[in-house]
Amino acid sequence: MKKILIVDDEQDIVESLKFVLEAADFICYCAYNGEDGLKLAKDIMPDLIILDVMMPKINGYKISRLLKYDNKYKNIPILMITARSQEEDKLIGEETGADEYITKPFDLEDVVKTVKKYLG
Amino acid sequence: MGKILFVSNRLEKIQQYAGIFDKKPYEFFTASDENSALETVDINNPDIIIFDSDFNNLKHLLKNLKSMTTSTSFILLVKDEKIEYDITKYINVFLTDEMSETLISSIISANLKTKHSLEQLSDTNKNLADSLYRLNVLYSTSSQFAGSLDKEKLVDYMIEGLDKSLSFDLTCTLAFCTEKEPVLLLNSLYEISDELLSALKLRTVLNYKSLFEDKNPPFEIDIDTLKIVKTVKYPANRFTFTLFQYDNMFAPISLGDNFFGCIEIFKETPFTSDDATCFQTIAQQVSLPLKSATLYQEIKETNLKLEKLERLKSEFISIVSHELRTPLTAIKNSLDILSGGKCGEINDSGQKFLSMAQRNVQRLAGIINDLLDLSKIEAGKMDYHFANMDIHSVIDYVKSSLSVVAKEKGLNLISEETPDLPEIYADSQRLEQVLTNLVSNAIKFTPEGKTIIIRSHLADASQLNAPNCFKNDINKLSGKYIVVGVEDQGIGIAEKDLLRAFDKFAQIENSLSRKVGGSGLGLPIAKQLLQAHNGAIWCDSELNKGSRFYFAIPVSTVGAEAEKNLILN
């Protein structure tokens, strides 16, 4: 079974993503801040990461950059969740390497479909 | 009136000339040797000197006298025609022994007249030169005034201008414009003692108060804490209290109700009426730029406030965007999981309410997106990706994405397009947004069983036809346009409300938009997006019969130019 890491400081959103992804037969690992997320990513080597942009400690863009510039992790697909906020707009000019962007509020079915596109 | 010196050793001639000139209107002096001649000139400064050509060592005397006098007329009395050439160069007029007394008298009189005229002319010239200098000072001072919006500098320019044109000994300027508290600027030739300074302070404050008589002065002044800025040209010398015996002038610096201060100036020699005019002119001239500088400062402060407000607005929008979307996502996800039956069966009634909740979540998401779009457009931060494109692809996309919704509502969504339309230079995503909004509106407002048609055609700006309220927008257009229309058979819009449909404030209030959902910001956003494309949007409607919304995008010239360049290359 494929492993998915969900990193978001919003527990409710993590919960709902975990629910639908587990129902679709994926194993989900969860982290609630950037620091834990990055650590967990290196520990468990997930097959895909769902990453929120605005998070305490290390933001999603930074995690994405750190992983995508590391040969060991660069092939892990990253789905970035964005709220299209202005702070994000300021950051978005930078190269993050994320594979997909999902705008809040997203459709859970779409997320599952996108995940399956990479792990199908 | 004229002073005449006669220099001669010939007694008979001295007597003859005394007979003619030793009476009014003349003052007559004689000298029979060089020393007495020099002495008389030194003391009496004669207008005319008549030299006898017989006089001993005449050339030497002439040379000496020439260096002493500048405007005295030299006349030579000639005995015979033998005159040394060297002497003639000092002489203005010649007389001869044979001349009659009448002739001599008229020659001298004419000479005096000429001399007086010349003196007057020279005085006038001097006055003119003074006036010209003063005008130059006024001109350069007003140029300086015009070139500055800094109040402190303006006051400095005023004092500098006064110094140049009036050469004052001291100025006391009470200025209310440089800082929040008033400042007393003292520009002095010599050092001012503490006692004199106190006296000047008191005098200036009294002068200031006298300007307002019964009324309250615009600013309260505490004489003990009044700030002083002193500039002294020659600190080695000191002014004494005799300063108050000097001539002085005083003027307020104000424009209408705006009061900027007052100025008093002191000078040892009396001021002329020209000085007074010059002083008043400069004091008045500085008021207008001071007023402009005040306004400029106010505008600058207002701008700072506006910038702060703009920042707050951006932060607010950011919060709206992020903080609302996140909980909304959690709600939406939970509803989706529930309605998908993933937590167990939901009965029909439960499903109805779940759908209601889902619809409203969707609506809220739409409102947030619209608010964000509008704020981005207004801040000029909307990203556009312009490219040459085909309008058919936009129509096809919108038609296919909304046909399901139309069908669900029992509506017929069709398109009637003109084939082979030229390309437009546009952002396809933004045009899809505009058309999606127009078609969604049509779907919302059209009852079951009716038809919605999307049309496209090529038109010249002059052929575009719109209700009067949109004429201004249409008249701005020129050249060829692709026009896309969305026609419905819905409830329509009253003519008086046509323009309001594009007004963001009016729509938020609109109860209809509340009933059918949506933020009501779709059309205002569409209007702004079309403006960014140098296009236009308008509508035409009949109540209860239907509405026709149109937008026009200019035909691309980019492609044609690129093609031309390719051929040239």
GROMACS .gro file of N, CA and C in nm, chain B residues 36-169:
model
  402
  156SER      N    1   4.546  12.894  -0.466
  156SER     CA    2   4.413  12.943  -0.432
  156SER      C    3   4.308  12.879  -0.523
  157ALA      N    4   4.349  12.851  -0.650
  157ALA     CA    5   4.255  12.781  -0.741
  157ALA      C    6   4.219  12.643  -0.686
  158LEU      N    7   4.324  12.571  -0.644
  158LEU     CA    8   4.301  12.435  -0.592
  158LEU      C    9   4.215  12.439  -0.465
  159GLU      N   10   4.244  12.536  -0.380
  159GLU     CA   11   4.171  12.548  -0.255
  159GLU      C   12   4.022  12.578  -0.279
  160THR      N   13   3.996  12.672  -0.369
  160THR     CA   14   3.857  12.706  -0.399
  160THR      C   15   3.780  12.586  -0.454
  161VAL      N   16   3.846  12.514  -0.541
  161VAL     CA   17   3.780  12.395  -0.599
  161VAL      C   18   3.748  12.295  -0.489
  162ASP      N   19   3.847  12.279  -0.403
  162ASP     CA   20   3.830  12.181  -0.294
  162ASP      C   21   3.713  12.218  -0.203
  163ILE      N   22   3.703  12.349  -0.170
  163ILE     CA   23   3.599  12.390  -0.076
  163ILE      C   24   3.463  12.409  -0.144
  164ASN      N   25   3.464  12.477  -0.257
  164ASN     CA   26   3.335  12.519  -0.316
  164ASN      C   27   3.282  12.430  -0.430
  165ASN      N   28   3.368  12.347  -0.481
  165ASN     CA   29   3.328  12.257  -0.590
  165ASN      C   30   3.246  12.330  -0.697
  166PRO      N   31   3.309  12.418  -0.774
  166PRO     CA   32   3.237  12.499  -0.873
  166PRO      C   33   3.181  12.414  -0.988
  167ASP      N   34   3.075  12.468  -1.048
  167ASP     CA   35   3.017  12.396  -1.164
  167ASP      C   36   3.101  12.422  -1.288
  168ILE      N   37   3.154  12.545  -1.294
  168ILE     CA   38   3.231  12.585  -1.413
  168ILE      C   39   3.362  12.652  -1.368
  169ILE      N   40   3.473  12.620  -1.435
  169ILE     CA   41   3.597  12.695  -1.412
  169ILE      C   42   3.639  12.758  -1.545
  170ILE      N   43   3.658  12.889  -1.538
  170ILE     CA   44   3.705  12.958  -1.660
  170ILE      C   45   3.854  12.987  -1.639
  171PHE      N   46   3.937  12.937  -1.731
  171PHE     CA   47   4.082  12.957  -1.722
  171PHE      C   48   4.126  13.062  -1.824
  172ASP      N   49   4.212  13.149  -1.778
  172ASP     CA   50   4.272  13.246  -1.873
  172ASP      C   51   4.388  13.173  -1.939
  173SER      N   52   4.396  13.181  -2.071
  173SER     CA   53   4.502  13.107  -2.142
  173SER      C   54   4.641  13.164  -2.111
  174ASP      N   55   4.643  13.285  -2.054
  174ASP     CA   56   4.768  13.349  -2.016
  174ASP      C   57   4.824  13.298  -1.884
  175PHE      N   58   4.741  13.222  -1.810
  175PHE     CA   59   4.776  13.183  -1.674
  175PHE      C   60   4.904  13.099  -1.670
  176ASN      N   61   4.989  13.128  -1.568
  176ASN     CA   62   5.118  13.060  -1.559
  176ASN      C   63   5.098  12.909  -1.536
  177ASN      N   64   5.176  12.838  -1.610
  177ASN     CA   65   5.175  12.692  -1.593
  177ASN      C   66   5.033  12.632  -1.594
  178LEU      N   67   4.955  12.677  -1.690
  178LEU     CA   68   4.814  12.636  -1.700
  178LEU      C   69   4.797  12.485  -1.714
  179LYS      N   70   4.884  12.427  -1.795
  179LYS     CA   71   4.871  12.283  -1.821
  179LYS      C   72   4.879  12.203  -1.692
  180HIS      N   73   4.973  12.242  -1.605
  180HIS     CA   74   4.991  12.172  -1.478
  180HIS      C   75   4.866  12.182  -1.391
  181LEU      N   76   4.810  12.305  -1.387
  181LEU     CA   77   4.688  12.327  -1.307
  181LEU      C   78   4.571  12.244  -1.359
  182LEU      N   79   4.556  12.246  -1.491
  182LEU     CA   80   4.445  12.170  -1.552
  182LEU      C   81   4.454  12.022  -1.516
  183LYS      N   82   4.574  11.972  -1.524
  183LYS     CA   83   4.598  11.831  -1.495
  183LYS      C   84   4.557  11.799  -1.351
  184ASN      N   85   4.602  11.887  -1.258
  184ASN     CA   86   4.568  11.865  -1.117
  184ASN      C   87   4.418  11.871  -1.093
  185LEU      N   88   4.357  11.972  -1.153
  185LEU     CA   89   4.212  11.991  -1.127
  185LEU      C   90   4.128  11.879  -1.187
  186LYS      N   91   4.173  11.832  -1.301
  186LYS     CA   92   4.095  11.725  -1.370
  186LYS      C   93   4.080  11.604  -1.277
  187SER      N   94   4.190  11.578  -1.202
  187SER     CA   95   4.184  11.461  -1.114
  187SER      C   96   4.096  11.487  -0.991
  188MET      N   97   4.075  11.617  -0.958
  188MET     CA   98   3.993  11.648  -0.841
  188MET      C   99   3.844  11.653  -0.873
  189THR      N  100   3.811  11.695  -0.993
  189THR     CA  101   3.669  11.713  -1.027
  189THR      C  102   3.631  11.619  -1.141
  190THR      N  103   3.508  11.575  -1.134
  190THR     CA  104   3.464  11.484  -1.243
  190THR      C  105   3.360  11.550  -1.330
  191SER      N  106   3.277  11.633  -1.268
  191SER     CA  107   3.166  11.685  -1.347
  191SER      C  108   3.180  11.835  -1.377
  192THR      N  109   3.292  11.895  -1.333
  192THR     CA  110   3.308  12.040  -1.356
  192THR      C  111   3.343  12.067  -1.502
  193SER      N  112   3.280  12.171  -1.552
  193SER     CA  113   3.302  12.207  -1.692
  193SER      C  114   3.421  12.304  -1.702
  194PHE      N  115   3.520  12.276  -1.786
  194PHE     CA  116   3.639  12.362  -1.802
  194PHE      C  117   3.623  12.448  -1.927
  195ILE      N  118   3.634  12.581  -1.905
  195ILE     CA  119   3.619  12.676  -2.018
  195ILE      C  120   3.749  12.758  -2.030
  196LEU      N  121   3.797  12.778  -2.152
  196LEU     CA  122   3.923  12.850  -2.171
  196LEU      C  123   3.897  12.987  -2.238
  197LEU      N  124   3.951  13.089  -2.172
  197LEU     CA  125   3.941  13.223  -2.232
  197LEU      C  126   4.068  13.246  -2.314
  198VAL      N  127   4.049  13.260  -2.443
  198VAL     CA  128   4.162  13.265  -2.534
  198VAL      C  129   4.189  13.409  -2.576
  199LYS      N  130   4.322  13.443  -2.568
  199LYS     CA  131   4.361  13.580  -2.604
  199LYS      C  132   4.377  13.592  -2.755
  200ASP      N  133   4.450  13.500  -2.810
  200ASP     CA  134   4.465  13.495  -2.956
  200ASP      C  135   4.447  13.350  -2.999
  201GLU      N  136   4.482  13.320  -3.122
  201GLU     CA  137   4.452  13.185  -3.170
  201GLU      C  138   4.562  13.086  -3.142
  202LYS      N  139   4.665  13.131  -3.071
  202LYS     CA  140   4.776  13.038  -3.045
  202LYS      C  141   4.747  12.961  -2.916
  203ILE      N  142   4.697  12.840  -2.933
  203ILE     CA  143   4.670  12.759  -2.814
  203ILE      C  144   4.747  12.629  -2.825
  204GLU      N  145   4.802  12.591  -2.713
  204GLU     CA  146   4.875  12.464  -2.711
  204GLU      C  147   4.776  12.348  -2.728
  205TYR      N  148   4.809  12.258  -2.814
  205TYR     CA  149   4.718  12.145  -2.838
  205TYR      C  150   4.691  12.065  -2.709
  206ASP      N  151   4.797  12.044  -2.628
  206ASP     CA  152   4.786  11.966  -2.504
  206ASP      C  153   4.680  12.021  -2.410
  207ILE      N  154   4.663  12.153  -2.418
  207ILE     CA  155   4.566  12.216  -2.327
  207ILE      C  156   4.422  12.191  -2.375
  208THR      N  157   4.402  12.197  -2.506
  208THR     CA  158   4.266  12.189  -2.560
  208THR      C  159   4.192  12.060  -2.519
  209LYS      N  160   4.270  11.954  -2.494
  209LYS     CA  161   4.201  11.826  -2.463
  209LYS      C  162   4.129  11.830  -2.327
  210TYR      N  163   4.167  11.931  -2.240
  210TYR     CA  164   4.097  11.940  -2.110
  210TYR      C  165   3.973  12.028  -2.119
  211ILE      N  166   3.958  12.098  -2.230
  211ILE     CA  167   3.862  12.208  -2.237
  211ILE      C  168   3.730  12.166  -2.302
  212ASN      N  169   3.621  12.213  -2.242
  212ASN     CA  170   3.489  12.184  -2.299
  212ASN      C  171   3.444  12.295  -2.395
  213VAL      N  172   3.470  12.422  -2.356
  213VAL     CA  173   3.420  12.537  -2.434
  213VAL      C  174   3.529  12.646  -2.438
  214PHE      N  175   3.531  12.726  -2.545
  214PHE     CA  176   3.629  12.836  -2.557
  214PHE      C  177   3.558  12.972  -2.559
  215LEU      N  178   3.623  13.070  -2.491
  215LEU     CA  179   3.575  13.209  -2.498
  215LEU      C  180   3.692  13.292  -2.554
  216THR      N  181   3.663  13.407  -2.611
  216THR     CA  182   3.774  13.492  -2.657
  216THR      C  183   3.762  13.630  -2.590
  217ASP      N  184   3.877  13.698  -2.591
  217ASP     CA  185   3.880  13.833  -2.532
  217ASP      C  186   3.783  13.929  -2.601
  218GLU      N  187   3.759  13.900  -2.730
  218GLU     CA  188   3.679  13.994  -2.809
  218GLU      C  189   3.529  13.976  -2.789
  219MET      N  190   3.492  13.870  -2.725
  219MET     CA  191   3.348  13.841  -2.714
  219MET      C  192   3.276  13.945  -2.629
  220SER      N  193   3.152  13.973  -2.670
  220SER     CA  194   3.072  14.067  -2.592
  220SER      C  195   3.027  14.001  -2.462
  221GLU      N  196   2.995  14.083  -2.364
  221GLU     CA  197   2.953  14.030  -2.234
  221GLU      C  198   2.825  13.948  -2.246
  222THR      N  199   2.737  13.993  -2.333
  222THR     CA  200   2.611  13.919  -2.354
  222THR      C  201   2.639  13.778  -2.404
  223LEU      N  202   2.733  13.775  -2.503
  223LEU     CA  203   2.766  13.644  -2.560
  223LEU      C  204   2.827  13.553  -2.453
  224ILE      N  205   2.924  13.612  -2.376
  224ILE     CA  206   2.988  13.533  -2.269
  224ILE      C  207   2.882  13.480  -2.172
  225SER      N  208   2.793  13.571  -2.131
  225SER     CA  209   2.689  13.534  -2.035
  225SER      C  210   2.602  13.419  -2.090
  226SER      N  211   2.563  13.430  -2.221
  226SER     CA  212   2.476  13.324  -2.275
  226SER      C  213   2.551  13.192  -2.287
  227ILE      N  214   2.681  13.198  -2.323
  227ILE     CA  215   2.756  13.073  -2.335
  227ILE      C  216   2.765  13.003  -2.199
  228ILE      N  217   2.799  13.081  -2.096
  228ILE     CA  218   2.813  13.022  -1.962
  228ILE      C  219   2.678  12.965  -1.915
  229SER      N  220   2.572  13.044  -1.938
  229SER     CA  221   2.438  13.000  -1.897
  229SER      C  222   2.400  12.869  -1.965
  230ALA      N  223   2.426  12.862  -2.096
  230ALA     CA  224   2.394  12.739  -2.172
  230ALA      C  225   2.474  12.622  -2.116
  231ASN      N  226   2.598  12.650  -2.086
  231ASN     CA  227   2.685  12.546  -2.033
  231ASN      C  228   2.635  12.491  -1.899
  232LEU      N  229   2.591  12.586  -1.816
  232LEU     CA  230   2.539  12.544  -1.685
  232LEU      C  231   2.415  12.456  -1.701
  233LYS      N  232   2.328  12.499  -1.794
  233LYS     CA  233   2.205  12.421  -1.818
  233LYS      C  234   2.240  12.278  -1.860
  234THR      N  235   2.333  12.268  -1.956
  234THR     CA  236   2.373  12.135  -2.005
  234THR      C  237   2.425  12.051  -1.889
  235LYS      N  238   2.509  12.118  -1.806
  235LYS     CA  239   2.569  12.044  -1.695
  235LYS      C  240   2.461  11.992  -1.600
  236HIS      N  241   2.362  12.078  -1.569
  236HIS     CA  242   2.255  12.035  -1.479
  236HIS      C  243   2.172  11.921  -1.538
  237SER      N  244   2.146  11.933  -1.669
  237SER     CA  245   2.071  11.825  -1.735
  237SER      C  246   2.146  11.694  -1.724
  238LEU      N  247   2.278  11.703  -1.749
  238LEU     CA  248   2.358  11.581  -1.742
  238LEU      C  249   2.354  11.520  -1.601
  239GLU      N  250   2.360  11.612  -1.502
  239GLU     CA  251   2.356  11.562  -1.364
  239GLU      C  252   2.223  11.492  -1.334
  240GLN      N  253   2.114  11.555  -1.383
  240GLN     CA  254   1.982  11.493  -1.363
  240GLN      C  255   1.975  11.355  -1.429
  241LEU      N  256   2.027  11.352  -1.552
  241LEU     CA  257   2.027  11.227  -1.628
  241LEU      C  258   2.104  11.118  -1.552
  242SER      N  259   2.216  11.161  -1.496
  242SER     CA  260   2.298  11.066  -1.423
  242SER      C  261   2.224  11.015  -1.299
  243ASP      N  262   2.151  11.109  -1.230
  243ASP     CA  263   2.071  11.067  -1.115
  243ASP      C  264   1.963  10.966  -1.156
  244THR      N  265   1.894  11.001  -1.266
  244THR     CA  266   1.788  10.912  -1.315
  244THR      C  267   1.846  10.774  -1.346
  245ASN      N  268   1.964  10.776  -1.412
  245ASN     CA  269   2.028  10.649  -1.446
  245ASN      C  270   2.056  10.566  -1.322
  246LYS      N  271   2.103  10.636  -1.219
  246LYS     CA  272   2.137  10.567  -1.096
  246LYS      C  273   2.009  10.504  -1.036
  247ASN      N  274   1.901  10.585  -1.035
  247ASN     CA  275   1.774  10.533  -0.983
  247ASN      C  276   1.726  10.412  -1.062
  248LEU      N  277   1.742  10.426  -1.196
  248LEU     CA  278   1.700  10.314  -1.283
  248LEU      C  279   1.780  10.189  -1.251
  249ALA      N  280   1.910  10.208  -1.232
  249ALA     CA  281   1.997  10.094  -1.202
  249ALA      C  282   1.953  10.030  -1.069
  250ASP      N  283   1.919  10.115  -0.970
  250ASP     CA  284   1.872  10.063  -0.842
  250ASP      C  285   1.744   9.983  -0.859
  251SER      N  286   1.649  10.043  -0.936
  251SER     CA  287   1.522   9.975  -0.958
  251SER      C  288   1.543   9.842  -1.027
  252LEU      N  289   1.633   9.844  -1.127
  252LEU     CA  290   1.659   9.723  -1.203
  252LEU      C  291   1.715   9.613  -1.111
  253TYR      N  292   1.807   9.654  -1.025
  253TYR     CA  293   1.865   9.559  -0.930
  253TYR      C  294   1.757   9.500  -0.841
  254ARG      N  295   1.669   9.590  -0.792
  254ARG     CA  296   1.562   9.545  -0.702
  254ARG      C  297   1.466   9.450  -0.775
  255LEU      N  298   1.437   9.487  -0.902
  255LEU     CA  299   1.350   9.399  -0.981
  255LEU      C  300   1.413   9.262  -0.998
  256ASN      N  301   1.545   9.263  -1.024
  256ASN     CA  302   1.616   9.136  -1.039
  256ASN      C  303   1.606   9.053  -0.913
  257VAL      N  304   1.622   9.122  -0.797
  257VAL     CA  305   1.613   9.051  -0.669
  257VAL      C  306   1.472   8.993  -0.654
  258LEU      N  307   1.370   9.077  -0.684
  258LEU     CA  308   1.231   9.030  -0.672
  258LEU      C  309   1.207   8.910  -0.763
  259TYR      N  310   1.262   8.921  -0.887
  259TYR     CA  311   1.243   8.812  -0.983
  259TYR      C  312   1.308   8.684  -0.933
  260SER      N  313   1.433   8.696  -0.888
  260SER     CA  314   1.501   8.573  -0.846
  260SER      C  315   1.437   8.519  -0.718
  261THR      N  316   1.389   8.610  -0.630
  261THR     CA  317   1.322   8.562  -0.509
  261THR      C  318   1.193   8.491  -0.545
  262SER      N  319   1.115   8.549  -0.640
  262SER     CA  320   0.989   8.480  -0.673
  262SER      C  321   1.016   8.350  -0.747
  263SER      N  322   1.127   8.343  -0.822
  263SER     CA  323   1.162   8.214  -0.885
  263SER      C  324   1.191   8.111  -0.778
  264GLN      N  325   1.264   8.156  -0.674
  264GLN     CA  326   1.294   8.063  -0.564
  264GLN      C  327   1.165   8.019  -0.495
  265PHE      N  328   1.073   8.116  -0.476
  265PHE     CA  329   0.945   8.082  -0.413
  265PHE      C  330   0.872   7.976  -0.494
  266ALA      N  331   0.875   7.997  -0.627
  266ALA     CA  332   0.799   7.906  -0.713
  266ALA      C  333   0.858   7.766  -0.714
  267GLY      N  334   0.989   7.758  -0.686
  267GLY     CA  335   1.055   7.628  -0.699
  267GLY      C  336   1.059   7.547  -0.572
  268SER      N  337   0.992   7.593  -0.465
  268SER     CA  338   1.005   7.517  -0.341
  268SER      C  339   0.870   7.493  -0.273
  269LEU      N  340   0.858   7.378  -0.212
  269LEU     CA  341   0.739   7.347  -0.133
  269LEU      C  342   0.781   7.321   0.012
  270ASP      N  343   0.902   7.365   0.045
  270ASP     CA  344   0.953   7.348   0.180
  270ASP      C  345   0.936   7.481   0.253
  271LYS      N  346   0.851   7.480   0.355
  271LYS     CA  347   0.816   7.606   0.422
  271LYS      C  348   0.938   7.674   0.483
  272GLU      N  349   1.024   7.594   0.544
  272GLU     CA  350   1.142   7.651   0.608
  272GLU      C  351   1.227   7.726   0.504
  273LYS      N  352   1.246   7.662   0.389
  273LYS     CA  353   1.326   7.723   0.283
  273LYS      C  354   1.259   7.850   0.233
  274LEU      N  355   1.125   7.845   0.218
  274LEU     CA  356   1.053   7.962   0.166
  274LEU      C  357   1.076   8.084   0.255
  275VAL      N  358   1.073   8.062   0.387
  275VAL     CA  359   1.096   8.174   0.479
  275VAL      C  360   1.240   8.224   0.465
  276ASP      N  361   1.333   8.129   0.450
  276ASP     CA  362   1.473   8.169   0.429
  276ASP      C  363   1.489   8.252   0.302
  277TYR      N  364   1.422   8.208   0.194
  277TYR     CA  365   1.431   8.282   0.067
  277TYR      C  366   1.376   8.424   0.085
  278MET      N  367   1.268   8.436   0.163
  278MET     CA  368   1.208   8.567   0.184
  278MET      C  369   1.309   8.660   0.253
  279ILE      N  370   1.373   8.609   0.358
  279ILE     CA  371   1.469   8.692   0.433
  279ILE      C  372   1.589   8.728   0.345
  280GLU      N  373   1.633   8.630   0.267
  280GLU     CA  374   1.746   8.652   0.176
  280GLU      C  375   1.711   8.761   0.073
  281GLY      N  376   1.589   8.752   0.019
  281GLY     CA  377   1.543   8.852  -0.079
  281GLY      C  378   1.537   8.990  -0.018
  282LEU      N  379   1.490   8.999   0.107
  282LEU     CA  380   1.482   9.129   0.174
  282LEU      C  381   1.622   9.185   0.198
  283ASP      N  382   1.712   9.098   0.235
  283ASP     CA  383   1.850   9.141   0.261
  283ASP      C  384   1.912   9.200   0.135
  284LYS      N  385   1.892   9.128   0.023
  284LYS     CA  386   1.952   9.173  -0.103
  284LYS      C  387   1.890   9.305  -0.148
  285SER      N  388   1.758   9.318  -0.134
  285SER     CA  389   1.693   9.436  -0.191
  285SER      C  390   1.694   9.554  -0.095
  286LEU      N  391   1.694   9.532   0.035
  286LEU     CA  392   1.681   9.645   0.129
  286LEU      C  393   1.804   9.662   0.218
  287SER      N  394   1.896   9.571   0.216
  287SER     CA  395   2.014   9.570   0.304
  287SER      C  396   1.978   9.612   0.446
  288PHE      N  397   1.895   9.533   0.511
  288PHE     CA  398   1.850   9.566   0.646
  288PHE      C  399   1.961   9.543   0.749
  289ASP      N  400   1.941   9.597   0.869
  289ASP     CA  401   2.035   9.571   0.977
  289ASP      C  402   1.988   9.452   1.061
   0.00000   0.00000   0.00000
